[in-house]
mmCIF file with all atom_site columns, C-alpha atoms in Angstrom:
data_model
loop_
_atom_site.group_PDB
_atom_site.id
_atom_site.type_symbol
_atom_site.label_atom_id
_atom_site.label_alt_id
_atom_site.label_comp_id
_atom_site.label_asym_id
_atom_site.label_entity_id
_atom_site.label_seq_id
_atom_site.pdbx_PDB_ins_code
_atom_site.Cartn_x
_atom_site.Cartn_y
_atom_site.Cartn_z
_atom_site.occupancy
_atom_site.B_iso_or_equiv
_atom_site.pdbx_formal_charge
_atom_site.auth_seq_id
_atom_site.auth_comp_id
_atom_site.auth_asym_id
_atom_site.auth_atom_id
_atom_site.pdbx_PDB_model_num
ATOM 1   C CA . MET A 1 1   ? -3.226 26.878 30.263  1.00 50.00 ? 1   MET A CA 1
ATOM 2   C CA . LEU A 1 2   ? -1.649 29.142 28.474  1.00 47.00 ? 2   LEU A CA 1
ATOM 3   C CA . ALA A 1 3   ? 2.293  28.982 30.628  1.00 51.00 ? 3   ALA A CA 1
ATOM 4   C CA . VAL A 1 4   ? 1.424  25.314 29.765  1.00 47.00 ? 4   VAL A CA 1
ATOM 5   C CA . GLY A 1 5   ? 1.236  24.930 26.214  1.00 46.00 ? 5   GLY A CA 1
ATOM 6   C CA . ALA A 1 6   ? 3.895  27.975 25.556  1.00 43.00 ? 6   ALA A CA 1
ATOM 7   C CA . GLY A 1 7   ? 6.367  25.232 27.941  1.00 51.00 ? 7   GLY A CA 1
ATOM 8   C CA . LEU A 1 8   ? 5.003  22.116 25.919  1.00 47.00 ? 8   LEU A CA 1
ATOM 9   C CA . ALA A 1 9   ? 5.702  24.310 22.854  1.00 44.00 ? 9   ALA A CA 1
ATOM 10  C CA . LEU A 1 10  ? 9.944  25.385 24.234  1.00 47.00 ? 10  LEU A CA 1
ATOM 11  C CA . ILE A 1 11  ? 10.471 21.687 25.083  1.00 52.00 ? 11  ILE A CA 1
ATOM 12  C CA . ALA A 1 12  ? 9.166  20.640 21.440  1.00 48.00 ? 12  ALA A CA 1
ATOM 13  C CA . PHE A 1 13  ? 11.668 22.684 19.424  1.00 47.00 ? 13  PHE A CA 1
ATOM 14  C CA . VAL A 1 14  ? 14.717 21.962 22.560  1.00 50.00 ? 14  VAL A CA 1
ATOM 15  C CA . LEU A 1 15  ? 14.228 18.688 21.473  1.00 50.00 ? 15  LEU A CA 1
ATOM 16  C CA . PHE A 1 16  ? 14.082 19.314 17.740  1.00 50.00 ? 16  PHE A CA 1
ATOM 17  C CA . HIS A 1 17  ? 16.778 21.774 17.177  1.00 50.00 ? 17  HIS A CA 1
ATOM 18  C CA . PHE A 1 18  ? 19.107 19.853 20.051  1.00 51.00 ? 18  PHE A CA 1
ATOM 19  C CA . LEU A 1 19  ? 18.431 16.187 19.304  1.00 56.00 ? 19  LEU A CA 1
ATOM 20  C CA . LEU A 1 20  ? 18.651 16.438 16.095  1.00 61.00 ? 20  LEU A CA 1
ATOM 21  C CA . PRO A 1 21  ? 22.110 15.602 14.326  1.00 74.00 ? 21  PRO A CA 1
ATOM 22  C CA . LEU A 1 22  ? 24.811 17.891 14.567  1.00 84.00 ? 22  LEU A CA 1
ATOM 23  C CA . PRO A 1 23  ? 26.001 18.899 11.118  1.00 91.00 ? 23  PRO A CA 1
ATOM 24  C CA . PRO A 1 24  ? 29.874 18.460 10.898  1.00 94.00 ? 24  PRO A CA 1
ATOM 25  C CA . THR A 1 25  ? 32.062 21.584 11.936  1.00 96.00 ? 25  THR A CA 1
ATOM 26  C CA . LEU A 1 26  ? 34.313 22.592 9.044   1.00 96.00 ? 26  LEU A CA 1
ATOM 27  C CA . ARG A 1 27  ? 37.392 24.084 11.164  1.00 97.00 ? 27  ARG A CA 1
ATOM 28  C CA . PHE A 1 28  ? 39.529 27.072 9.216   1.00 97.00 ? 28  PHE A CA 1
ATOM 29  C CA . THR A 1 29  ? 43.046 28.275 10.013  1.00 95.00 ? 29  THR A CA 1
ATOM 30  C CA . ALA A 1 30  ? 44.529 31.512 9.020   1.00 93.00 ? 30  ALA A CA 1
ATOM 31  C CA . GLU A 1 31  ? 47.169 32.020 6.105   1.00 89.00 ? 31  GLU A CA 1
ATOM 32  C CA . ARG A 1 32  ? 49.272 34.584 5.788   1.00 84.00 ? 32  ARG A CA 1
ATOM 33  C CA . ILE A 1 33  ? 49.061 37.937 3.253   1.00 80.00 ? 33  ILE A CA 1
ATOM 34  C CA . PRO A 1 34  ? 52.075 38.416 1.515   1.00 78.00 ? 34  PRO A CA 1
ATOM 35  C CA . ALA A 1 35  ? 51.133 42.437 0.882   1.00 75.00 ? 35  ALA A CA 1
ATOM 36  C CA . THR A 1 36  ? 50.558 43.023 5.036   1.00 74.00 ? 36  THR A CA 1
ATOM 37  C CA . GLY A 1 37  ? 52.130 40.923 6.625   1.00 74.00 ? 37  GLY A CA 1
ATOM 38  C CA . GLY A 1 38  ? 49.398 39.972 8.809   1.00 80.00 ? 38  GLY A CA 1
ATOM 39  C CA . LYS A 1 39  ? 46.909 36.893 8.846   1.00 87.00 ? 39  LYS A CA 1
ATOM 40  C CA . ALA A 1 40  ? 43.111 35.894 7.465   1.00 96.00 ? 40  ALA A CA 1
ATOM 41  C CA . VAL A 1 41  ? 40.999 33.099 6.721   1.00 97.00 ? 41  VAL A CA 1
ATOM 42  C CA . ASN A 1 42  ? 38.894 33.123 3.651   1.00 96.00 ? 42  ASN A CA 1
ATOM 43  C CA . LEU A 1 43  ? 35.586 32.298 4.555   1.00 97.00 ? 43  LEU A CA 1
ATOM 44  C CA . THR A 1 44  ? 33.999 31.283 0.885   1.00 98.00 ? 44  THR A CA 1
ATOM 45  C CA . ILE A 1 45  ? 29.685 30.446 1.258   1.00 98.00 ? 45  ILE A CA 1
ATOM 46  C CA . GLN A 1 46  ? 26.569 30.066 -0.754  1.00 98.00 ? 46  GLN A CA 1
ATOM 47  C CA . ILE A 1 47  ? 23.292 30.116 -0.095  1.00 96.00 ? 47  ILE A CA 1
ATOM 48  C CA . ASP A 1 48  ? 21.000 28.058 -2.227  1.00 96.00 ? 48  ASP A CA 1
ATOM 49  C CA . PRO A 1 49  ? 17.241 27.677 -2.476  1.00 93.00 ? 49  PRO A CA 1
ATOM 50  C CA . GLU A 1 50  ? 17.633 23.233 -1.566  1.00 90.00 ? 50  GLU A CA 1
ATOM 51  C CA . ASN A 1 51  ? 19.644 20.784 0.179   1.00 92.00 ? 51  ASN A CA 1
ATOM 52  C CA . ASP A 1 52  ? 20.464 18.178 -0.490  1.00 91.00 ? 52  ASP A CA 1
ATOM 53  C CA . ALA A 1 53  ? 19.042 16.383 2.513   1.00 86.00 ? 53  ALA A CA 1
ATOM 54  C CA . SER A 1 54  ? 16.318 14.046 1.439   1.00 81.00 ? 54  SER A CA 1
ATOM 55  C CA . SER A 1 55  ? 14.265 14.361 4.638   1.00 78.00 ? 55  SER A CA 1
ATOM 56  C CA . THR A 1 56  ? 13.404 18.217 3.097   1.00 77.00 ? 56  THR A CA 1
ATOM 57  C CA . PRO A 1 57  ? 13.351 18.727 0.008   1.00 73.00 ? 57  PRO A CA 1
ATOM 58  C CA . GLY A 1 58  ? 12.572 22.519 -0.369  1.00 84.00 ? 58  GLY A CA 1
ATOM 59  C CA . TRP A 1 59  ? 15.093 24.077 2.710   1.00 90.00 ? 59  TRP A CA 1
ATOM 60  C CA . PRO A 1 60  ? 16.601 26.999 1.972   1.00 91.00 ? 60  PRO A CA 1
ATOM 61  C CA . SER A 1 61  ? 20.391 26.068 3.140   1.00 94.00 ? 61  SER A CA 1
ATOM 62  C CA . TYR A 1 62  ? 23.942 27.735 3.974   1.00 96.00 ? 62  TYR A CA 1
ATOM 63  C CA . PHE A 1 63  ? 26.990 25.752 2.546   1.00 97.00 ? 63  PHE A CA 1
ATOM 64  C CA . VAL A 1 64  ? 30.685 25.867 3.322   1.00 98.00 ? 64  VAL A CA 1
ATOM 65  C CA . ARG A 1 65  ? 33.665 25.608 1.336   1.00 97.00 ? 65  ARG A CA 1
ATOM 66  C CA . ASP A 1 66  ? 35.908 22.756 2.805   1.00 96.00 ? 66  ASP A CA 1
ATOM 67  C CA . VAL A 1 67  ? 39.750 23.595 2.376   1.00 90.00 ? 67  VAL A CA 1
ATOM 68  C CA . ALA A 1 68  ? 40.268 20.604 2.444   1.00 89.00 ? 68  ALA A CA 1
ATOM 69  C CA . ASP A 1 69  ? 39.332 19.448 -0.306  1.00 93.00 ? 69  ASP A CA 1
ATOM 70  C CA . ALA A 1 70  ? 37.408 22.303 -1.778  1.00 93.00 ? 70  ALA A CA 1
ATOM 71  C CA . LYS A 1 71  ? 33.829 20.974 -2.043  1.00 96.00 ? 71  LYS A CA 1
ATOM 72  C CA . TRP A 1 72  ? 30.981 22.323 -0.883  1.00 97.00 ? 72  TRP A CA 1
ATOM 73  C CA . VAL A 1 73  ? 29.656 20.972 2.287   1.00 97.00 ? 73  VAL A CA 1
ATOM 74  C CA . ARG A 1 74  ? 25.788 21.853 3.640   1.00 96.00 ? 74  ARG A CA 1
ATOM 75  C CA . SER A 1 75  ? 26.826 22.568 7.360   1.00 96.00 ? 75  SER A CA 1
ATOM 76  C CA . THR A 1 76  ? 26.557 26.167 9.309   1.00 97.00 ? 76  THR A CA 1
ATOM 77  C CA . ILE A 1 77  ? 29.019 25.602 11.736  1.00 98.00 ? 77  ILE A CA 1
ATOM 78  C CA . TRP A 1 78  ? 32.320 27.078 11.183  1.00 98.00 ? 78  TRP A CA 1
ATOM 79  C CA . GLN A 1 79  ? 35.471 26.953 13.578  1.00 98.00 ? 79  GLN A CA 1
ATOM 80  C CA . LEU A 1 80  ? 37.399 30.115 13.718  1.00 98.00 ? 80  LEU A CA 1
ATOM 81  C CA . PRO A 1 81  ? 40.731 32.149 14.522  1.00 97.00 ? 81  PRO A CA 1
ATOM 82  C CA . ALA A 1 82  ? 40.327 34.805 17.924  1.00 96.00 ? 82  ALA A CA 1
ATOM 83  C CA . HIS A 1 83  ? 40.838 37.942 16.881  1.00 95.00 ? 83  HIS A CA 1
ATOM 84  C CA . THR A 1 84  ? 41.095 37.081 12.500  1.00 96.00 ? 84  THR A CA 1
ATOM 85  C CA . ARG A 1 85  ? 40.270 39.007 10.006  1.00 96.00 ? 85  ARG A CA 1
ATOM 86  C CA . ILE A 1 86  ? 37.786 36.913 8.096   1.00 98.00 ? 86  ILE A CA 1
ATOM 87  C CA . ASN A 1 87  ? 37.010 37.300 4.277   1.00 97.00 ? 87  ASN A CA 1
ATOM 88  C CA . VAL A 1 88  ? 34.225 36.043 3.106   1.00 98.00 ? 88  VAL A CA 1
ATOM 89  C CA . THR A 1 89  ? 32.529 35.460 -0.183  1.00 98.00 ? 89  THR A CA 1
ATOM 90  C CA . ALA A 1 90  ? 29.437 34.657 -0.732  1.00 98.00 ? 90  ALA A CA 1
ATOM 91  C CA . TYR A 1 91  ? 27.288 33.028 -3.857  1.00 98.00 ? 91  TYR A CA 1
ATOM 92  C CA . SER A 1 92  ? 23.358 33.859 -3.160  1.00 98.00 ? 92  SER A CA 1
ATOM 93  C CA . TYR A 1 93  ? 22.006 31.669 -5.378  1.00 97.00 ? 93  TYR A CA 1
ATOM 94  C CA . ASP A 1 94  ? 18.169 32.067 -3.877  1.00 95.00 ? 94  ASP A CA 1
ATOM 95  C CA . GLY A 1 95  ? 15.552 34.543 -4.589  1.00 93.00 ? 95  GLY A CA 1
ATOM 96  C CA . CYS A 1 96  ? 13.876 37.294 -2.739  1.00 89.00 ? 96  CYS A CA 1
ATOM 97  C CA . THR A 1 97  ? 11.858 37.000 0.566   1.00 84.00 ? 97  THR A CA 1
ATOM 98  C CA . PRO A 1 98  ? 11.450 41.045 1.847   1.00 82.00 ? 98  PRO A CA 1
ATOM 99  C CA . LEU A 1 99  ? 12.166 41.723 4.999   1.00 84.00 ? 99  LEU A CA 1
ATOM 100 C CA . ARG A 1 100 ? 9.441  42.383 7.502   1.00 82.00 ? 100 ARG A CA 1
ATOM 101 C CA . ASN A 1 101 ? 12.333 44.651 9.882   1.00 84.00 ? 101 ASN A CA 1
ATOM 102 C CA . GLN A 1 102 ? 14.159 47.118 7.359   1.00 86.00 ? 102 GLN A CA 1
ATOM 103 C CA . PHE A 1 103 ? 16.070 46.989 10.314  1.00 87.00 ? 103 PHE A CA 1
ATOM 104 C CA . TRP A 1 104 ? 17.939 43.787 9.382   1.00 89.00 ? 104 TRP A CA 1
ATOM 105 C CA . GLY A 1 105 ? 18.852 45.686 5.280   1.00 91.00 ? 105 GLY A CA 1
ATOM 106 C CA . HIS A 1 106 ? 21.565 47.404 7.082   1.00 94.00 ? 106 HIS A CA 1
ATOM 107 C CA . VAL A 1 107 ? 25.280 45.960 6.730   1.00 97.00 ? 107 VAL A CA 1
ATOM 108 C CA . THR A 1 108 ? 26.661 46.402 10.568  1.00 97.00 ? 108 THR A CA 1
ATOM 109 C CA . GLY A 1 109 ? 29.493 44.967 12.540  1.00 98.00 ? 109 GLY A CA 1
ATOM 110 C CA . THR A 1 110 ? 31.246 44.172 9.044   1.00 98.00 ? 110 THR A CA 1
ATOM 111 C CA . SER A 1 111 ? 35.090 46.471 8.405   1.00 97.00 ? 111 SER A CA 1
ATOM 112 C CA . GLY A 1 112 ? 34.069 49.519 6.584   1.00 96.00 ? 112 GLY A CA 1
ATOM 113 C CA . GLY A 1 113 ? 30.484 48.780 7.547   1.00 96.00 ? 113 GLY A CA 1
ATOM 114 C CA . THR A 1 114 ? 30.229 47.714 3.825   1.00 97.00 ? 114 THR A CA 1
ATOM 115 C CA . ALA A 1 115 ? 30.210 44.852 1.809   1.00 98.00 ? 115 ALA A CA 1
ATOM 116 C CA . TYR A 1 116 ? 30.383 44.487 -1.589  1.00 98.00 ? 116 TYR A CA 1
ATOM 117 C CA . VAL A 1 117 ? 27.618 43.132 -4.417  1.00 97.00 ? 117 VAL A CA 1
ATOM 118 C CA . ASN A 1 118 ? 28.511 42.505 -7.275  1.00 97.00 ? 118 ASN A CA 1
ATOM 119 C CA . GLY A 1 119 ? 32.123 44.959 -7.036  1.00 97.00 ? 119 GLY A CA 1
ATOM 120 C CA . LYS A 1 120 ? 29.586 47.079 -5.585  1.00 96.00 ? 120 LYS A CA 1
ATOM 121 C CA . ALA A 1 121 ? 29.572 48.762 -1.966  1.00 97.00 ? 121 ALA A CA 1
ATOM 122 C CA . GLN A 1 122 ? 26.635 48.597 -0.793  1.00 93.00 ? 122 GLN A CA 1
ATOM 123 C CA . SER A 1 123 ? 25.297 49.830 3.374   1.00 94.00 ? 123 SER A CA 1
ATOM 124 C CA . LEU A 1 124 ? 21.873 49.056 2.581   1.00 88.00 ? 124 LEU A CA 1
ATOM 125 C CA . SER A 1 125 ? 19.322 46.954 0.999   1.00 87.00 ? 125 SER A CA 1
ATOM 126 C CA . ASN A 1 126 ? 16.549 49.092 0.910   1.00 76.00 ? 126 ASN A CA 1
ATOM 127 C CA . SER A 1 127 ? 13.808 46.041 0.347   1.00 69.00 ? 127 SER A CA 1
ATOM 128 C CA . TYR A 1 128 ? 10.822 48.659 0.719   1.00 69.00 ? 128 TYR A CA 1
ATOM 129 C CA . SER A 1 129 ? 11.195 49.790 -2.244  1.00 73.00 ? 129 SER A CA 1
ATOM 130 C CA . GLN A 1 130 ? 12.783 46.675 -4.196  1.00 79.00 ? 130 GLN A CA 1
ATOM 131 C CA . CYS A 1 131 ? 12.852 43.280 -3.026  1.00 83.00 ? 131 CYS A CA 1
ATOM 132 C CA . SER A 1 132 ? 16.356 41.886 -3.824  1.00 89.00 ? 132 SER A CA 1
ATOM 133 C CA . VAL A 1 133 ? 17.062 40.525 -0.191  1.00 92.00 ? 133 VAL A CA 1
ATOM 134 C CA . ALA A 1 134 ? 17.291 36.439 0.277   1.00 92.00 ? 134 ALA A CA 1
ATOM 135 C CA . HIS A 1 135 ? 18.245 35.857 3.235   1.00 93.00 ? 135 HIS A CA 1
ATOM 136 C CA . THR A 1 136 ? 20.905 37.657 5.861   1.00 94.00 ? 136 THR A CA 1
ATOM 137 C CA . PHE A 1 137 ? 23.809 36.747 8.105   1.00 97.00 ? 137 PHE A CA 1
ATOM 138 C CA . THR A 1 138 ? 22.913 37.910 11.044  1.00 96.00 ? 138 THR A CA 1
ATOM 139 C CA . VAL A 1 139 ? 25.670 37.261 14.708  1.00 97.00 ? 139 VAL A CA 1
ATOM 140 C CA . PRO A 1 140 ? 23.858 39.173 17.017  1.00 96.00 ? 140 PRO A CA 1
ATOM 141 C CA . GLN A 1 141 ? 26.153 38.508 20.222  1.00 96.00 ? 141 GLN A CA 1
ATOM 142 C CA . LEU A 1 142 ? 29.233 40.803 17.331  1.00 97.00 ? 142 LEU A CA 1
ATOM 143 C CA . GLY A 1 143 ? 26.571 43.317 15.698  1.00 97.00 ? 143 GLY A CA 1
ATOM 144 C CA . ILE A 1 144 ? 26.946 41.397 12.586  1.00 98.00 ? 144 ILE A CA 1
ATOM 145 C CA . ASP A 1 145 ? 24.400 42.097 9.977   1.00 97.00 ? 145 ASP A CA 1
ATOM 146 C CA . VAL A 1 146 ? 24.877 41.682 6.266   1.00 97.00 ? 146 VAL A CA 1
ATOM 147 C CA . PRO A 1 147 ? 21.323 41.633 3.425   1.00 95.00 ? 147 PRO A CA 1
ATOM 148 C CA . ILE A 1 148 ? 22.083 38.929 1.346   1.00 95.00 ? 148 ILE A CA 1
ATOM 149 C CA . PRO A 1 149 ? 20.587 39.932 -2.350  1.00 95.00 ? 149 PRO A CA 1
ATOM 150 C CA . ALA A 1 150 ? 18.486 38.575 -4.096  1.00 94.00 ? 150 ALA A CA 1
ATOM 151 C CA . GLU A 1 151 ? 19.479 36.225 -7.670  1.00 95.00 ? 151 GLU A CA 1
ATOM 152 C CA . THR A 1 152 ? 16.313 38.060 -10.343 1.00 92.00 ? 152 THR A CA 1
ATOM 153 C CA . ALA A 1 153 ? 16.497 35.366 -12.497 1.00 93.00 ? 153 ALA A CA 1
ATOM 154 C CA . THR A 1 154 ? 12.919 33.308 -12.693 1.00 90.00 ? 154 THR A CA 1
ATOM 155 C CA . ASN A 1 155 ? 15.368 29.861 -13.598 1.00 93.00 ? 155 ASN A CA 1
ATOM 156 C CA . LEU A 1 156 ? 16.702 29.523 -9.975  1.00 95.00 ? 156 LEU A CA 1
ATOM 157 C CA . CYS A 1 157 ? 19.337 26.680 -9.009  1.00 94.00 ? 157 CYS A CA 1
ATOM 158 C CA . SER A 1 158 ? 16.733 23.424 -8.734  1.00 90.00 ? 158 SER A CA 1
ATOM 159 C CA . GLN A 1 159 ? 19.466 20.962 -6.898  1.00 92.00 ? 159 GLN A CA 1
ATOM 160 C CA . ALA A 1 160 ? 22.048 21.875 -4.192  1.00 95.00 ? 160 ALA A CA 1
ATOM 161 C CA . PRO A 1 161 ? 25.086 22.349 -3.678  1.00 96.00 ? 161 PRO A CA 1
ATOM 162 C CA . CYS A 1 162 ? 24.424 25.073 -6.793  1.00 96.00 ? 162 CYS A CA 1
ATOM 163 C CA . SER A 1 163 ? 27.107 24.829 -9.658  1.00 95.00 ? 163 SER A CA 1
ATOM 164 C CA . ALA A 1 164 ? 29.413 27.871 -10.548 1.00 95.00 ? 164 ALA A CA 1
ATOM 165 C CA . SER A 1 165 ? 26.705 27.542 -13.791 1.00 96.00 ? 165 SER A CA 1
ATOM 166 C CA . ALA A 1 166 ? 23.388 28.468 -12.315 1.00 97.00 ? 166 ALA A CA 1
ATOM 167 C CA . PRO A 1 167 ? 21.843 32.150 -12.405 1.00 97.00 ? 167 PRO A CA 1
ATOM 168 C CA . HIS A 1 168 ? 23.998 34.153 -8.121  1.00 98.00 ? 168 HIS A CA 1
ATOM 169 C CA . GLN A 1 169 ? 24.735 37.213 -7.110  1.00 97.00 ? 169 GLN A CA 1
ATOM 170 C CA . VAL A 1 170 ? 28.169 36.927 -5.844  1.00 98.00 ? 170 VAL A CA 1
ATOM 171 C CA . LEU A 1 171 ? 28.689 39.117 -2.317  1.00 98.00 ? 171 LEU A CA 1
ATOM 172 C CA . ARG A 1 172 ? 32.238 39.989 -0.012  1.00 98.00 ? 172 ARG A CA 1
ATOM 173 C CA . PHE A 1 173 ? 32.523 41.418 3.151   1.00 98.00 ? 173 PHE A CA 1
ATOM 174 C CA . SER A 1 174 ? 34.980 41.508 5.774   1.00 98.00 ? 174 SER A CA 1
ATOM 175 C CA . PHE A 1 175 ? 34.619 41.298 9.692   1.00 98.00 ? 175 PHE A CA 1
ATOM 176 C CA . THR A 1 176 ? 37.276 40.425 12.537  1.00 97.00 ? 176 THR A CA 1
ATOM 177 C CA . THR A 1 177 ? 36.453 37.962 15.138  1.00 97.00 ? 177 THR A CA 1
ATOM 178 C CA . PRO A 1 178 ? 36.557 38.618 19.029  1.00 97.00 ? 178 PRO A CA 1
ATOM 179 C CA . GLY A 1 179 ? 37.548 36.059 21.907  1.00 97.00 ? 179 GLY A CA 1
ATOM 180 C CA . PRO A 1 180 ? 36.899 32.405 21.648  1.00 98.00 ? 180 PRO A CA 1
ATOM 181 C CA . GLY A 1 181 ? 33.656 31.706 22.358  1.00 98.00 ? 181 GLY A CA 1
ATOM 182 C CA . ASP A 1 182 ? 30.959 30.566 20.620  1.00 98.00 ? 182 ASP A CA 1
ATOM 183 C CA . TYR A 1 183 ? 28.394 32.942 18.678  1.00 98.00 ? 183 TYR A CA 1
ATOM 184 C CA . HIS A 1 184 ? 25.059 32.041 17.398  1.00 97.00 ? 184 HIS A CA 1
ATOM 185 C CA . TRP A 1 185 ? 23.445 33.491 13.432  1.00 97.00 ? 185 TRP A CA 1
ATOM 186 C CA . GLN A 1 186 ? 21.611 33.156 11.734  1.00 93.00 ? 186 GLN A CA 1
ATOM 187 C CA . CYS A 1 187 ? 18.936 34.176 8.789   1.00 93.00 ? 187 CYS A CA 1
ATOM 188 C CA . PHE A 1 188 ? 16.412 36.969 9.876   1.00 89.00 ? 188 PHE A CA 1
ATOM 189 C CA . ILE A 1 189 ? 14.068 36.485 7.335   1.00 85.00 ? 189 ILE A CA 1
ATOM 190 C CA . PRO A 1 190 ? 11.898 34.228 8.180   1.00 79.00 ? 190 PRO A CA 1
ATOM 191 C CA . CYS A 1 191 ? 11.836 31.815 5.276   1.00 73.00 ? 191 CYS A CA 1
ATOM 192 C CA . GLY A 1 192 ? 10.761 28.508 6.896   1.00 65.00 ? 192 GLY A CA 1
ATOM 193 C CA . LEU A 1 193 ? 7.569  28.631 4.866   1.00 66.00 ? 193 LEU A CA 1
ATOM 194 C CA . GLY A 1 194 ? 4.705  26.336 6.018   1.00 67.00 ? 194 GLY A CA 1
ATOM 195 C CA . PHE A 1 195 ? 6.027  27.180 9.945   1.00 70.00 ? 195 PHE A CA 1
ATOM 196 C CA . VAL A 1 196 ? 4.322  30.030 12.445  1.00 67.00 ? 196 VAL A CA 1
ATOM 197 C CA . ASP A 1 197 ? 5.240  33.392 11.041  1.00 65.00 ? 197 ASP A CA 1
ATOM 198 C CA . GLY A 1 198 ? 8.138  31.140 9.024   1.00 63.00 ? 198 GLY A CA 1
ATOM 199 C CA . ASN A 1 199 ? 10.234 31.374 11.809  1.00 73.00 ? 199 ASN A CA 1
ATOM 200 C CA . GLY A 1 200 ? 10.938 27.471 12.680  1.00 76.00 ? 200 GLY A CA 1
ATOM 201 C CA . GLY A 1 201 ? 12.259 24.489 10.242  1.00 81.00 ? 201 GLY A CA 1
ATOM 202 C CA . PRO A 1 202 ? 15.243 25.688 8.552   1.00 83.00 ? 202 PRO A CA 1
ATOM 203 C CA . MET A 1 203 ? 15.680 28.941 9.989   1.00 85.00 ? 203 MET A CA 1
ATOM 204 C CA . SER A 1 204 ? 16.082 27.622 13.488  1.00 85.00 ? 204 SER A CA 1
ATOM 205 C CA . THR A 1 205 ? 17.724 24.188 12.334  1.00 90.00 ? 205 THR A CA 1
ATOM 206 C CA . LEU A 1 206 ? 21.687 23.944 12.211  1.00 93.00 ? 206 LEU A CA 1
ATOM 207 C CA . GLY A 1 207 ? 22.653 23.186 8.709   1.00 92.00 ? 207 GLY A CA 1
ATOM 208 C CA . PHE A 1 208 ? 20.308 25.012 7.169   1.00 93.00 ? 208 PHE A CA 1
ATOM 209 C CA . MET A 1 209 ? 19.423 28.855 7.974   1.00 93.00 ? 209 MET A CA 1
ATOM 210 C CA . SER A 1 210 ? 21.103 28.690 11.930  1.00 94.00 ? 210 SER A CA 1
ATOM 211 C CA . GLY A 1 211 ? 24.503 28.463 13.071  1.00 97.00 ? 211 GLY A CA 1
ATOM 212 C CA . PHE A 1 212 ? 27.483 29.034 14.757  1.00 98.00 ? 212 PHE A CA 1
ATOM 213 C CA . LEU A 1 213 ? 30.655 30.737 14.920  1.00 98.00 ? 213 LEU A CA 1
ATOM 214 C CA . LYS A 1 214 ? 32.751 28.556 17.306  1.00 98.00 ? 214 LYS A CA 1
ATOM 215 C CA . VAL A 1 215 ? 36.101 31.077 17.625  1.00 98.00 ? 215 VAL A CA 1
ATOM 216 C CA . VAL A 1 216 ? 38.792 29.746 18.949  1.00 98.00 ? 216 VAL A CA 1
ATOM 217 C CA . SER A 1 217 ? 42.418 30.336 20.608  1.00 95.00 ? 217 SER A CA 1
ATOM 218 C CA . ALA A 1 218 ? 44.894 31.176 16.733  1.00 77.00 ? 218 ALA A CA 1
#
């Protein structure tokens, strides 16, 4: 009976996760860096305590800036060129959620094994001593994990996408894409309040706290 229940739960998860309308795929191409002659993609994202979908109020979400018109789009599916340096700028508008496992507080898989929070280098965010993490950007297949710093202000942004004037932290890091493929990424802090263990809802839904890096031949 337990196995049957687990099987039904798995089926329900698959149906919920994959039959919902997919968010749009944002496509990015590399631009030449004059100083080095190399190429890179500048990827700008924001992490909000809210979203712009009326059917799921209160779900935290990622937004990405579309390079075509500079508008913020709620999408977590990003097409990137292979073997290319990706320079990420992340604006964090959400508050603290304690890490369940300090492993996710380590910066891994980035250039130099470092991220920069408001300009200061950081390789570890110790959530046990100080609640300083809001979410994570984690790509298990690529060994990438970056804790997203929490905004400490009490008046968090209440309308997504958040405006530049709302209180936020600025995170910067870089990584290099591998060969072509689809690489799943997600937040590894259980922030799906109201769901079992916090791992449902936004945590397992594309367009919110889960997504794909669709790496294609440059």
